[in-house]
C-alpha positions as a Markdown table, in Angstrom:
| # | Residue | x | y | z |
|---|---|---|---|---|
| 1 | Unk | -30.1 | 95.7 | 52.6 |
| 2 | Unk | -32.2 | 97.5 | 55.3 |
| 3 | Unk | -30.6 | 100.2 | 57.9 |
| 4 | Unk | -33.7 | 99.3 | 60.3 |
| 5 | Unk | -32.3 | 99.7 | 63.8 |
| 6 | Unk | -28.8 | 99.0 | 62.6 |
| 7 | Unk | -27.3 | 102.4 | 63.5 |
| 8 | Unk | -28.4 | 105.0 | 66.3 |
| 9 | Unk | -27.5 | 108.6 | 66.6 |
| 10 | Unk | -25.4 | 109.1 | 69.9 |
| 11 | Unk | -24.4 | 112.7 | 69.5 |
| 12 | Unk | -26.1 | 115.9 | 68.2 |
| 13 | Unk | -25.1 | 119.6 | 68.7 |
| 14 | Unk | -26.1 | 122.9 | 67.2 |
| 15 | Unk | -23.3 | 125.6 | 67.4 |
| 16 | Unk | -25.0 | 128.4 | 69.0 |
| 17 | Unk | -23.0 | 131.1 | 67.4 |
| 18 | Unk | -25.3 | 132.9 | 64.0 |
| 19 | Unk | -22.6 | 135.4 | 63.2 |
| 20 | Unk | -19.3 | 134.1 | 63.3 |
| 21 | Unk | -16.8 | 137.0 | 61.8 |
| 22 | Unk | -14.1 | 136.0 | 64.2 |
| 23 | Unk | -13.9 | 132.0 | 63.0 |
| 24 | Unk | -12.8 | 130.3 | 59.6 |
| 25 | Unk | -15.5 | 127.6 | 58.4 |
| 26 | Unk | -12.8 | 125.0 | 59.4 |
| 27 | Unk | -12.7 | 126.0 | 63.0 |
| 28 | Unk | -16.8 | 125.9 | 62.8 |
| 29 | Unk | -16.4 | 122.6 | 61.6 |
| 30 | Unk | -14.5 | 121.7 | 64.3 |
| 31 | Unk | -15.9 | 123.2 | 67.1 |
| 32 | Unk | -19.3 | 121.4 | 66.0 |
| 33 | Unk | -17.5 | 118.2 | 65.7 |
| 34 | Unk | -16.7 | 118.7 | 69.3 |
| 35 | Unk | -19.9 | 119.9 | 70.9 |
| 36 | Unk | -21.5 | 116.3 | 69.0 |
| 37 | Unk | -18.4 | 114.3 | 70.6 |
| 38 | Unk | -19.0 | 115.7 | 73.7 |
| 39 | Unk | -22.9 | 115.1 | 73.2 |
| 40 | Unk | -22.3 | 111.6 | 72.9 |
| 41 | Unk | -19.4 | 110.9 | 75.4 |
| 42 | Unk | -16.7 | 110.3 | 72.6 |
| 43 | Unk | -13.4 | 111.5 | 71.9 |
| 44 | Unk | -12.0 | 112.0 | 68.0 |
| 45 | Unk | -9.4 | 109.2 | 68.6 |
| 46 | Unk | -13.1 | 107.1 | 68.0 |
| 47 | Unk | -14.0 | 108.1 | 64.7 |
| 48 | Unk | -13.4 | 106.3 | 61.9 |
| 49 | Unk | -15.8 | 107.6 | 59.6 |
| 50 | Unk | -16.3 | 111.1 | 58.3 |
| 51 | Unk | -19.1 | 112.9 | 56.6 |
| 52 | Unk | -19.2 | 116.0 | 55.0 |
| 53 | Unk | -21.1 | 118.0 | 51.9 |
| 54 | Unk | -20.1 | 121.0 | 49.7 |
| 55 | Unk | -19.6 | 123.8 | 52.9 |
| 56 | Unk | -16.8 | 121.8 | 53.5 |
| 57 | Unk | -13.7 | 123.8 | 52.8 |
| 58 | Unk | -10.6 | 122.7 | 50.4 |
| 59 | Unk | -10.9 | 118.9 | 49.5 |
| 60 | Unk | -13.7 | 118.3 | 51.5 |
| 61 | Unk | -12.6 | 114.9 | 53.4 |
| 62 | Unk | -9.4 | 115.6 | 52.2 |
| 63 | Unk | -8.8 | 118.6 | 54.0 |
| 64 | Unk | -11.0 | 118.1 | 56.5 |
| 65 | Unk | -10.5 | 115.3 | 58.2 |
| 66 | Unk | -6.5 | 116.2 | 58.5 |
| 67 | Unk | -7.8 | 119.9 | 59.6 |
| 68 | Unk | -9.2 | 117.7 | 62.4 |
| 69 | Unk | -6.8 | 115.0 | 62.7 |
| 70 | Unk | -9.0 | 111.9 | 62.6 |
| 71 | Unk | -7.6 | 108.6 | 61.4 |
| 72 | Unk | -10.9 | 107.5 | 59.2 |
| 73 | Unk | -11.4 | 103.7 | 57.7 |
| 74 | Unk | -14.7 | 105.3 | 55.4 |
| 75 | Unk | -15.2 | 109.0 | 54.2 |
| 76 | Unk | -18.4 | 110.0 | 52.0 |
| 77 | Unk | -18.9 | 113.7 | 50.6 |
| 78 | Unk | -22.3 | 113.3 | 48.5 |
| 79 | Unk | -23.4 | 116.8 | 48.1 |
| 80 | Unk | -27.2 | 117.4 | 47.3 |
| 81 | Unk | -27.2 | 120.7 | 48.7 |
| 82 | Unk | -29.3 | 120.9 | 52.3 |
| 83 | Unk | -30.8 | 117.5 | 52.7 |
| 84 | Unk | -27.4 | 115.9 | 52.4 |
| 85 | Unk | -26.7 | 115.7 | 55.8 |
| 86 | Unk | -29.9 | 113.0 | 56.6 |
| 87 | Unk | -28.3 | 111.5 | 53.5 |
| 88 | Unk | -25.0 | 111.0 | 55.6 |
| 89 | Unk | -27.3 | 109.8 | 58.5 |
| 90 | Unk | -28.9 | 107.2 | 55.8 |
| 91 | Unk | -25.2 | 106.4 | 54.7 |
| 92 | Unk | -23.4 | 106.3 | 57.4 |
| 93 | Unk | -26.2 | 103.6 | 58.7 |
| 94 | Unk | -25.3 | 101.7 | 55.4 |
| 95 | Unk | -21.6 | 102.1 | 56.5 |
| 96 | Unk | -21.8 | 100.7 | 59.6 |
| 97 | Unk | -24.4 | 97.7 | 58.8 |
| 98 | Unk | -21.6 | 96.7 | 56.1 |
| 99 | Unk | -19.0 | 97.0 | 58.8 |
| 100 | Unk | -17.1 | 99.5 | 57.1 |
| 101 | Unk | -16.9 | 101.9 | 60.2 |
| 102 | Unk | -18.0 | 101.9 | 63.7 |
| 103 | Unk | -18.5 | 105.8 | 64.8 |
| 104 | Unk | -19.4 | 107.9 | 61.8 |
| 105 | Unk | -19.2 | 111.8 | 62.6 |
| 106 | Unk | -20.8 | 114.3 | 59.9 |
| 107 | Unk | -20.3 | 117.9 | 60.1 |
| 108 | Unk | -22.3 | 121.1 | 58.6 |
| 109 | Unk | -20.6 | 124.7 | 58.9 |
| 110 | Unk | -20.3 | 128.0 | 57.1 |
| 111 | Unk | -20.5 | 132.0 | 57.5 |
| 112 | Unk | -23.0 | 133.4 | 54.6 |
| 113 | Unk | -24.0 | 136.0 | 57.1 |
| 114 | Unk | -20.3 | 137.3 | 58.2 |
| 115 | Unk | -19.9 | 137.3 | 54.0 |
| 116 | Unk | -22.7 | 138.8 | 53.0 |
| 117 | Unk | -24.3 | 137.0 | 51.0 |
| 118 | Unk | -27.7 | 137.7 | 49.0 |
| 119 | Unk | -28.2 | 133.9 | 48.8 |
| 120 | Unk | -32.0 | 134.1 | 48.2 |
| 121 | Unk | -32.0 | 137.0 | 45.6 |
| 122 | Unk | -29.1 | 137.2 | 44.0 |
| 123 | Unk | -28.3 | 135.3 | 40.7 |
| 124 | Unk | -25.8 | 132.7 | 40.9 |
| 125 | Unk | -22.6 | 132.9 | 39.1 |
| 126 | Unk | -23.0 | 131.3 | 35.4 |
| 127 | Unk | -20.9 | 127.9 | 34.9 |
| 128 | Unk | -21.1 | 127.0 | 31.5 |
| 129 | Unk | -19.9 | 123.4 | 32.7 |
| 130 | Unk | -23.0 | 122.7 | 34.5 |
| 131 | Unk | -25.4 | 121.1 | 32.3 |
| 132 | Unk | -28.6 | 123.1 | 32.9 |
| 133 | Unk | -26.9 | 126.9 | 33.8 |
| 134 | Unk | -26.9 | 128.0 | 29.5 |
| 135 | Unk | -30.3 | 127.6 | 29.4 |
| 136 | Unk | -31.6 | 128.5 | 33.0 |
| 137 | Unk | -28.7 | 131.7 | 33.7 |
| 138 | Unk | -30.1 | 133.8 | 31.0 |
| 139 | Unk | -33.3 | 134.1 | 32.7 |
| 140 | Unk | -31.7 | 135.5 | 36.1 |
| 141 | Unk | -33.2 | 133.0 | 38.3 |
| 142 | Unk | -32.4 | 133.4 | 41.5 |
| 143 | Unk | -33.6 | 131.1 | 45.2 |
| 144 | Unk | -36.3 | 133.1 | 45.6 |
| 145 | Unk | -38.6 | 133.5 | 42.4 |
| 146 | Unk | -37.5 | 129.6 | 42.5 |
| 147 | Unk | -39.5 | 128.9 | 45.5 |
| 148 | Unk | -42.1 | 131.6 | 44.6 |
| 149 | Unk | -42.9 | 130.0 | 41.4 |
| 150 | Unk | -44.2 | 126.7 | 42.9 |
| 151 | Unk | -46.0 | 128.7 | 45.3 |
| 152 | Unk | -48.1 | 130.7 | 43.2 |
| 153 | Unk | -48.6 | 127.3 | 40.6 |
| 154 | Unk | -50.1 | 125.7 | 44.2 |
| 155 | Unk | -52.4 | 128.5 | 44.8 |
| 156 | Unk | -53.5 | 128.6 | 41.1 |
| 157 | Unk | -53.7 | 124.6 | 41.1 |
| 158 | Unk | -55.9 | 124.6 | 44.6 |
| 159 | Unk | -56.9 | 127.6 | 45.9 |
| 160 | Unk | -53.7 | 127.6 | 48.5 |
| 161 | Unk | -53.6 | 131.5 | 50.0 |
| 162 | Unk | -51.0 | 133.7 | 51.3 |
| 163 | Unk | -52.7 | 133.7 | 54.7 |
| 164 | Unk | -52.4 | 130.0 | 55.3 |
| 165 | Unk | -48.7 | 129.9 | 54.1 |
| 166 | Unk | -48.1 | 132.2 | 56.8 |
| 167 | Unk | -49.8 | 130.2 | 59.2 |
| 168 | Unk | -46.6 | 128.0 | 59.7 |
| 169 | Unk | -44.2 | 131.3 | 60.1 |
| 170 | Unk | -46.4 | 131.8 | 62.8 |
| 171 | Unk | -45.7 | 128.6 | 64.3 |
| 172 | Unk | -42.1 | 128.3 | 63.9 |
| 173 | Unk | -42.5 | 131.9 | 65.4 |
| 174 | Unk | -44.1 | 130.5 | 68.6 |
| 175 | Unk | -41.5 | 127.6 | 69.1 |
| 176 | Unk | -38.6 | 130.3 | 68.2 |
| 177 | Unk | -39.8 | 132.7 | 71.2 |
| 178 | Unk | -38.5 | 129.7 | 73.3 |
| 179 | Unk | -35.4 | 129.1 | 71.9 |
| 180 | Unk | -32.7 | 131.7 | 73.1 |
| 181 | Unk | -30.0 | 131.2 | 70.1 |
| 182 | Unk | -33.1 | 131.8 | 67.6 |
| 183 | Unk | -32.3 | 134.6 | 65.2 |
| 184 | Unk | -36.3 | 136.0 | 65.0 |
| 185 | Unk | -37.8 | 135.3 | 69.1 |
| 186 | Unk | -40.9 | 137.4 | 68.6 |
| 187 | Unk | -43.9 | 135.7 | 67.6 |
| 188 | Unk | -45.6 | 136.9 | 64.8 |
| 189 | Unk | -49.1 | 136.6 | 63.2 |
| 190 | Unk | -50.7 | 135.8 | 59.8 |
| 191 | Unk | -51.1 | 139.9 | 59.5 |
| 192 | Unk | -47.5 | 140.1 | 59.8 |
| 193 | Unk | -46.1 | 138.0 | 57.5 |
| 194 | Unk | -48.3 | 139.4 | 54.9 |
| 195 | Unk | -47.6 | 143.1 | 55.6 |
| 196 | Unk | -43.8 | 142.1 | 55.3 |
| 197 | Unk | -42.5 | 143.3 | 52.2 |
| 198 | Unk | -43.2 | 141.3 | 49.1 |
| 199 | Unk | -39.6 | 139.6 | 48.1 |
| 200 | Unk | -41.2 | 137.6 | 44.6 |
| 201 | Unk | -44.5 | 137.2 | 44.5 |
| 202 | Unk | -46.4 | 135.5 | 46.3 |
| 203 | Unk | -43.7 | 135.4 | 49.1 |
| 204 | Unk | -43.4 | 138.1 | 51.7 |
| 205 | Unk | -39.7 | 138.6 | 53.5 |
| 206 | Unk | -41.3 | 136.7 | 56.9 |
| 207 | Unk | -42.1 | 133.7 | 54.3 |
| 208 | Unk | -38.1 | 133.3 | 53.7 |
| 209 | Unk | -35.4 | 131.8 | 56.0 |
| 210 | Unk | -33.0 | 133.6 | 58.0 |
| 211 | Unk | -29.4 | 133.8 | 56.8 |
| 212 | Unk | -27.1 | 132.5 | 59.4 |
| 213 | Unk | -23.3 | 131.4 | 60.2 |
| 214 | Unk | -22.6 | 128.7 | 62.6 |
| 215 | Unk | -23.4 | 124.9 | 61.8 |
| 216 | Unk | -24.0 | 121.4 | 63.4 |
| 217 | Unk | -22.6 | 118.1 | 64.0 |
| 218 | Unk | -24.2 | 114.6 | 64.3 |
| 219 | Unk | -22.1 | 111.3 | 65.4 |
| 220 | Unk | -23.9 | 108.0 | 64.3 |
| 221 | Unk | -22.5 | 104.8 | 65.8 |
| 222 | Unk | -23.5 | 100.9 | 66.2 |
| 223 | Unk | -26.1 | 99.9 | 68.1 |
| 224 | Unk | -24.2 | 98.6 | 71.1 |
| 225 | Unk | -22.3 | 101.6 | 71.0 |
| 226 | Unk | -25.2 | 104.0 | 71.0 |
| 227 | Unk | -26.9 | 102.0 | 73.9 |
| 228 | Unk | -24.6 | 101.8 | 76.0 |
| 229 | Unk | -23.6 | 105.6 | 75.7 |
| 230 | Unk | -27.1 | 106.3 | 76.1 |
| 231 | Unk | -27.2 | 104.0 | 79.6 |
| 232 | Unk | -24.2 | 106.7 | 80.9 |
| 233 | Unk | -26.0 | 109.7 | 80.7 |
| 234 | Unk | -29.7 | 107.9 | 81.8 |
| 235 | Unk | -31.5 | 109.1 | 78.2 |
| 236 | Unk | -33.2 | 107.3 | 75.8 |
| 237 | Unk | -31.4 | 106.0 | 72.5 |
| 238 | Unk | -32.1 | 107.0 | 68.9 |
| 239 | Unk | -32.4 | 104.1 | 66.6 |
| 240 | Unk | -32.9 | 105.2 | 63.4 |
| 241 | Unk | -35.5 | 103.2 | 62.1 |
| 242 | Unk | -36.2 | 104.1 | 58.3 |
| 243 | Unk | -34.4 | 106.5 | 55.6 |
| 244 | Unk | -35.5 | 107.3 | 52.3 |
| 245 | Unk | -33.4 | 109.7 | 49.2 |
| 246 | Unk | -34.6 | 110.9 | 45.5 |
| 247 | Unk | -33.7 | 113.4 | 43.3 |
| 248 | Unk | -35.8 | 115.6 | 41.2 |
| 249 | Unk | -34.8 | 117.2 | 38.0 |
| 250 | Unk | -36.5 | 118.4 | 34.9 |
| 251 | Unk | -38.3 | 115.3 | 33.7 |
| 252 | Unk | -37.5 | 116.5 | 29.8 |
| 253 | Unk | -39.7 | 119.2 | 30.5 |
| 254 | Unk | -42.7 | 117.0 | 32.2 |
| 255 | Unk | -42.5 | 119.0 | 35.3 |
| 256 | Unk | -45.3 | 119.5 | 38.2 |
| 257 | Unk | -43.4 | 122.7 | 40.3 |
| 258 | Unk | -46.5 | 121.4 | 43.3 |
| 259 | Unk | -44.5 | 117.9 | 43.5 |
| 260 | Unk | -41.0 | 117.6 | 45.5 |
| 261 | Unk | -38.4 | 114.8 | 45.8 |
| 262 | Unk | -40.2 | 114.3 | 48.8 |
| 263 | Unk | -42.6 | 112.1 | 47.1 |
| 264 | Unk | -40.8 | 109.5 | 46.7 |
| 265 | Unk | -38.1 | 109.7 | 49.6 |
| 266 | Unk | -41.0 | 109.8 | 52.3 |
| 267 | Unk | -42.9 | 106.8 | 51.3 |
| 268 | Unk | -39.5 | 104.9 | 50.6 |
| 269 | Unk | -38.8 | 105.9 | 54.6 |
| 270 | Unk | -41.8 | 104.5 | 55.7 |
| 271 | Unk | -41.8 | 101.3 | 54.2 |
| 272 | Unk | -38.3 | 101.0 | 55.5 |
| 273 | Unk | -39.3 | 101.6 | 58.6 |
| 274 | Unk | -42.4 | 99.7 | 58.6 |
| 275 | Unk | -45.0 | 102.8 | 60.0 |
| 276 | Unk | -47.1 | 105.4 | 58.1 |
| 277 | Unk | -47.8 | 109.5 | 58.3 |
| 278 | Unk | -49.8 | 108.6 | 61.2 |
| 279 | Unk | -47.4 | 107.0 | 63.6 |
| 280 | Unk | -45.0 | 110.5 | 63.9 |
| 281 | Unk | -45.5 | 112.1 | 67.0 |
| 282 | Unk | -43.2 | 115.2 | 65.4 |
| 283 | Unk | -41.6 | 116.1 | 62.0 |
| 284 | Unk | -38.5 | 118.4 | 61.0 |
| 285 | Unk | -39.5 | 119.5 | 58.1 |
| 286 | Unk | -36.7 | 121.5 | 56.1 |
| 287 | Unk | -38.2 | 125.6 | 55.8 |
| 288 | Unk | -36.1 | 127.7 | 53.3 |
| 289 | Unk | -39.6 | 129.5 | 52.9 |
| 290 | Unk | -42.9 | 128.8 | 54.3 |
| 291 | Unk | -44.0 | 126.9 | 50.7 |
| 292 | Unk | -41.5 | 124.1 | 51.2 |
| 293 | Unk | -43.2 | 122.8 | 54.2 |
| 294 | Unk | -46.4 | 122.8 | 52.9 |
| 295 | Unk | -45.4 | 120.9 | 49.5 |
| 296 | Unk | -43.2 | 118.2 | 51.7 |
| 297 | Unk | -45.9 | 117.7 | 54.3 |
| 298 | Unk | -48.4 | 117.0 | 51.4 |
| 299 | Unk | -46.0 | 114.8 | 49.4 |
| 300 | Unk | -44.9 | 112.9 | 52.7 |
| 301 | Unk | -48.0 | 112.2 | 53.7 |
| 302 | Unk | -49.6 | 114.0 | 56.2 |
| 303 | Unk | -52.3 | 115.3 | 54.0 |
| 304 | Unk | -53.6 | 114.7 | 50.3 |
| 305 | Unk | -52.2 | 117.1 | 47.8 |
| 306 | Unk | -53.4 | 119.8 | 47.5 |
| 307 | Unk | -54.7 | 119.9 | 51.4 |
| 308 | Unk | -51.3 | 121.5 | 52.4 |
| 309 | Unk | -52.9 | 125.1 | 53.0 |
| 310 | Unk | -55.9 | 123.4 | 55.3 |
| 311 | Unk | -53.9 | 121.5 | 57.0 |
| 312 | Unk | -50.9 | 124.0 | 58.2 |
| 313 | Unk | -53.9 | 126.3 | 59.0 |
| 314 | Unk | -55.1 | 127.9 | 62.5 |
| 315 | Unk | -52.0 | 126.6 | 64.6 |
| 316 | Unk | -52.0 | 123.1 | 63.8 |
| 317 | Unk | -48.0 | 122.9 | 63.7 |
| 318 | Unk | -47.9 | 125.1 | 66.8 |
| 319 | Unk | -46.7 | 122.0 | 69.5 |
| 320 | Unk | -49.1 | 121.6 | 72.7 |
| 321 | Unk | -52.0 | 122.8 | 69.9 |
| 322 | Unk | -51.5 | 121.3 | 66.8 |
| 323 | Unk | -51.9 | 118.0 | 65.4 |
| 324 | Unk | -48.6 | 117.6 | 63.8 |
| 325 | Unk | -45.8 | 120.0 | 65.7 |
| 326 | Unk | -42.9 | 120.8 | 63.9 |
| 327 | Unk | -39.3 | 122.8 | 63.7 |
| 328 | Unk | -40.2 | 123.4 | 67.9 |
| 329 | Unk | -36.3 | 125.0 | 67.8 |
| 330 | Unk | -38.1 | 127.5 | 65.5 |
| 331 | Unk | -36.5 | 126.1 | 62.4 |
| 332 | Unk | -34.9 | 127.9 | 59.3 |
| 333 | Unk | -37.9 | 130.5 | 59.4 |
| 334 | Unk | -37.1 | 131.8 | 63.0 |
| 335 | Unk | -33.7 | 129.9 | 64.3 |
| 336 | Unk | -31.0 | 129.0 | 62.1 |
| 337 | Unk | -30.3 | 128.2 | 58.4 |
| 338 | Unk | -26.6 | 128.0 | 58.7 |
| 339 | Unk | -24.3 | 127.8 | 55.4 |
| 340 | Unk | -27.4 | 127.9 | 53.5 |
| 341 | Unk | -27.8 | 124.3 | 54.3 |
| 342 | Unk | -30.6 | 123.6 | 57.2 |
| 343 | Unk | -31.1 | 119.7 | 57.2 |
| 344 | Unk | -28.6 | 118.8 | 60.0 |
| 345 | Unk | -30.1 | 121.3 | 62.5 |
| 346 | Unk | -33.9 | 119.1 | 61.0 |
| 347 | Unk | -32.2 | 116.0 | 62.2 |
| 348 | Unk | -30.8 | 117.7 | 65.7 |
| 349 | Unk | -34.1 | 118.9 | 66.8 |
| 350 | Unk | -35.5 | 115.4 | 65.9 |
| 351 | Unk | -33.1 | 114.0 | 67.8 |
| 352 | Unk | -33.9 | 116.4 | 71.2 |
| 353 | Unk | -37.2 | 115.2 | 70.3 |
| 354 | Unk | -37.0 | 112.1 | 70.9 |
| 355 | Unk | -34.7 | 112.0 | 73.8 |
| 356 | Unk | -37.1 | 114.4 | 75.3 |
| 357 | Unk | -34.4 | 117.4 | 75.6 |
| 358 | Unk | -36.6 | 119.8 | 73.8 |
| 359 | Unk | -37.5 | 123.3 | 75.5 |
| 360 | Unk | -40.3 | 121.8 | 77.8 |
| 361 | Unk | -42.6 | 124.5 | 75.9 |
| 362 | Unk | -42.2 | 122.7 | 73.0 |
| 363 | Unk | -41.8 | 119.6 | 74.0 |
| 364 | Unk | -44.3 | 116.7 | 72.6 |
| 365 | Unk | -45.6 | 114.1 | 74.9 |
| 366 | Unk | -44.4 | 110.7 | 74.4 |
| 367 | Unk | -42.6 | 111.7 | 71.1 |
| 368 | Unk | -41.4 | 107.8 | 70.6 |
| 369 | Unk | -41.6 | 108.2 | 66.7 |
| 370 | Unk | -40.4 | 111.9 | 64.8 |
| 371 | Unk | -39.5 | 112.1 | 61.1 |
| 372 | Unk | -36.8 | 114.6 | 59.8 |
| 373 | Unk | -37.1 | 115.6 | 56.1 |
| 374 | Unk | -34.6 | 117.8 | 54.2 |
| 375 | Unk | -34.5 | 119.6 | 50.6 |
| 376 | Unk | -31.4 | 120.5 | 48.8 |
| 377 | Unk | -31.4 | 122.7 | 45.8 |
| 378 | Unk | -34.3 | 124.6 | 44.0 |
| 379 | Unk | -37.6 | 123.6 | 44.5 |
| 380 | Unk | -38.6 | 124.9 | 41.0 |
| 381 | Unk | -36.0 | 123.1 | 38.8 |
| 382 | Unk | -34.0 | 120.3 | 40.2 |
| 383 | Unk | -33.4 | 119.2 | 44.0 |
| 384 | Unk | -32.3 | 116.5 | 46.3 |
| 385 | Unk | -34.5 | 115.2 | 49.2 |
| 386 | Unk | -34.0 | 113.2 | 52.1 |
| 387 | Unk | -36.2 | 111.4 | 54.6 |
| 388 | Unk | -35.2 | 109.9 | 58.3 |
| 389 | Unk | -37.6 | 108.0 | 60.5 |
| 390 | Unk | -36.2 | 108.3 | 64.4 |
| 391 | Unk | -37.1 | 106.2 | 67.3 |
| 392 | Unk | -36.9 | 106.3 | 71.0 |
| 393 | Unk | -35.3 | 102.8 | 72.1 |
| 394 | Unk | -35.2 | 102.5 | 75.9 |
């Protein structure tokens, strides 16, 4: 069965808070839930479906959707870590072409900042439950020297270097500058970012994501619904036109750290949606550190693999320069990266996109077509990914 055009999103909103010591990750939840409601000209008394991932607290659903008092007919909590959330876009789509809800609303909240959390170089707790933590705990790995490990296999493999990875901190940099809830506004240069101190070698601190509270909502509806909603408020719709998911794991040890899930989720979004690389007018791409954009834009498409470095180069995500802009909100690099999960703030930017409510310094021309990607997990070992194709319908 095909989602094409079958569901649109109607609402989308970003909490603007990044440090939340004052709020519970319940009340984020629901204060996101309301800003997308709101977005969209909805109340809660028209949901009935609910979305949510692992930063949902308690039983998930369960406690969720009674914290919020909803009366649901469908409920999903796949959790594959930060691209989950275009997974509930892709789902709830599924959802509603089956009939099995009408207005699906999917949340994202958390405070790592307010806790203090060393999420990118700290190691994780060892849970001798999980499959792969015996043989991958002793070793101390950690987010970071993760990430860092596919970067420096990428510049060994083609000649990828530290100055072109930094090249898209600098753009984010230049879309953050506009965006007045971004957690890093000043722009930056390649010089910058490499005199940054090293965090695991090859990446410098200003190659990392920011650490953030807050969260996001998105509310996905019918068609009719959508349109009509859309018609109110005298904006464009957003159909969403293609959606793509994979998982990447080990392989039994027959593992290429330059390859993502993206590989396969992209192409799988495009042939869904019936357009290729070329079409997209603008692309979320998910940015725990600068060297997961370059491997996703690669193994979506954009460029051959192994072009990454050439082709993030000299501005060319920077929008109003550029050939392909991206993350104009300034993205997990300069804005916001809340609960350690950024794919629903891809997938809200994609969305202001398209509707043409991005900063007017940012915004792209005619952006009928964007593409939102997310990652979920470690880049080096085993990870979920998640691809949406958006479209402007009049």
């Amino acid at each position: 069965m095909t989602i094409k055009g079958k569901a649109y999103i109607a609402g989308a909103w970003e909490h603007p808070t990044r440090k939340a010591p004052d709020k519970t990750v319940a009340q984020l939840h629901a204060e996101c839930a309301a800003g997308a409601l709101a977005d969209a000209g909805l109340s809660k008394d028209d949901v009935d479906g609910y979305f949510c991932a692992g930063d949902a607290p308690g039983l998930g659903p369960s406690s969720m959707i009674d914290y919020l008092n909803l009366r649901v007919r469908h409920m999903d909590s796949t959790d594959i870590g930060g691209s989950s959330y275009l997974l509930h876009v892709a789902h709830a789509a599924q959802a509603i072409a089956l009939g099995a809800c009408n207005v699906a609303l999917i949340t994202l909240a958390g405070r790592p900042r307010s806790a203090g959390q060393a999420t990118g170089t700290a190691p994780r707790p060892i849970n001798t439950d999980q499959p792969d933590s015996v043989w991958e705990a002793p070793f101390a790995q950690v987010t970071a020297n993760s990430y860092a490990m596919c970067a420096m296999r990428h510049m060994h493999q083609y000649g990828t270097t530290s100055e072109q990875l930094a090249w898209i901190k600098v753009a984010a940099s230049h879309h953050a500058q506009h965006n007045p809830n971004a957690m890093l506004r000043d722009v930056v240069t390649v010089e910058e970012v490499l005199a940054s101190p090293m965090v695991s070698d090859p990446l410098h601190r200003l190659d990392c994501c920011v650490i953030s509270d807050g969260g996001g909502a998105l509310i996905v509806t019918r068609p009719e619904i959508a349109r009509d909603l859309a018609n109110q408020r005298g904006r464009p719709a957003v159909r969403v036109l293609g959606a793509g998911e994979s998982l990447k794991g080990q392989g039994g040890g027959d593992l290429d750290l330059t390859v993502s899930a993206a590989a396969r989720s992209g192409p799988a979004a495009f042939a869904q949606a019936g357009v290729t690389p070329q079409d997209i007018r603008y692309a979320s791409i998910y940015d725990s550190f600068t060297i997961t954009v370059l491997i996703q834009l690669e193994d979506l498409g954009f460029c051959a693999k192994g072009a990454g470095g050439r082709f993030v180069a000299d501005g060319n995500l920077i929008s109003g320069v550029g050939r392909l802009p991206f993350n104009t909100d300034g993205g997990g690099l300069c804005n916001n990266h809340p609960a350690n999960r950024g794919g629903i703030t891809k997938v809200i930017e994609a969305v202001r996109q398209v509707r043409g409510e991005a900063h007017p310094a940012v915004q792209v021309a005619n952006c009928s077509l964007a593409l939102a990607h997310g990652t979920g997990g470690f880049l080096g070992s085993r990870h979920g990914g998640a691809t949406l194709i958006l479209e402007q319908a009049q």
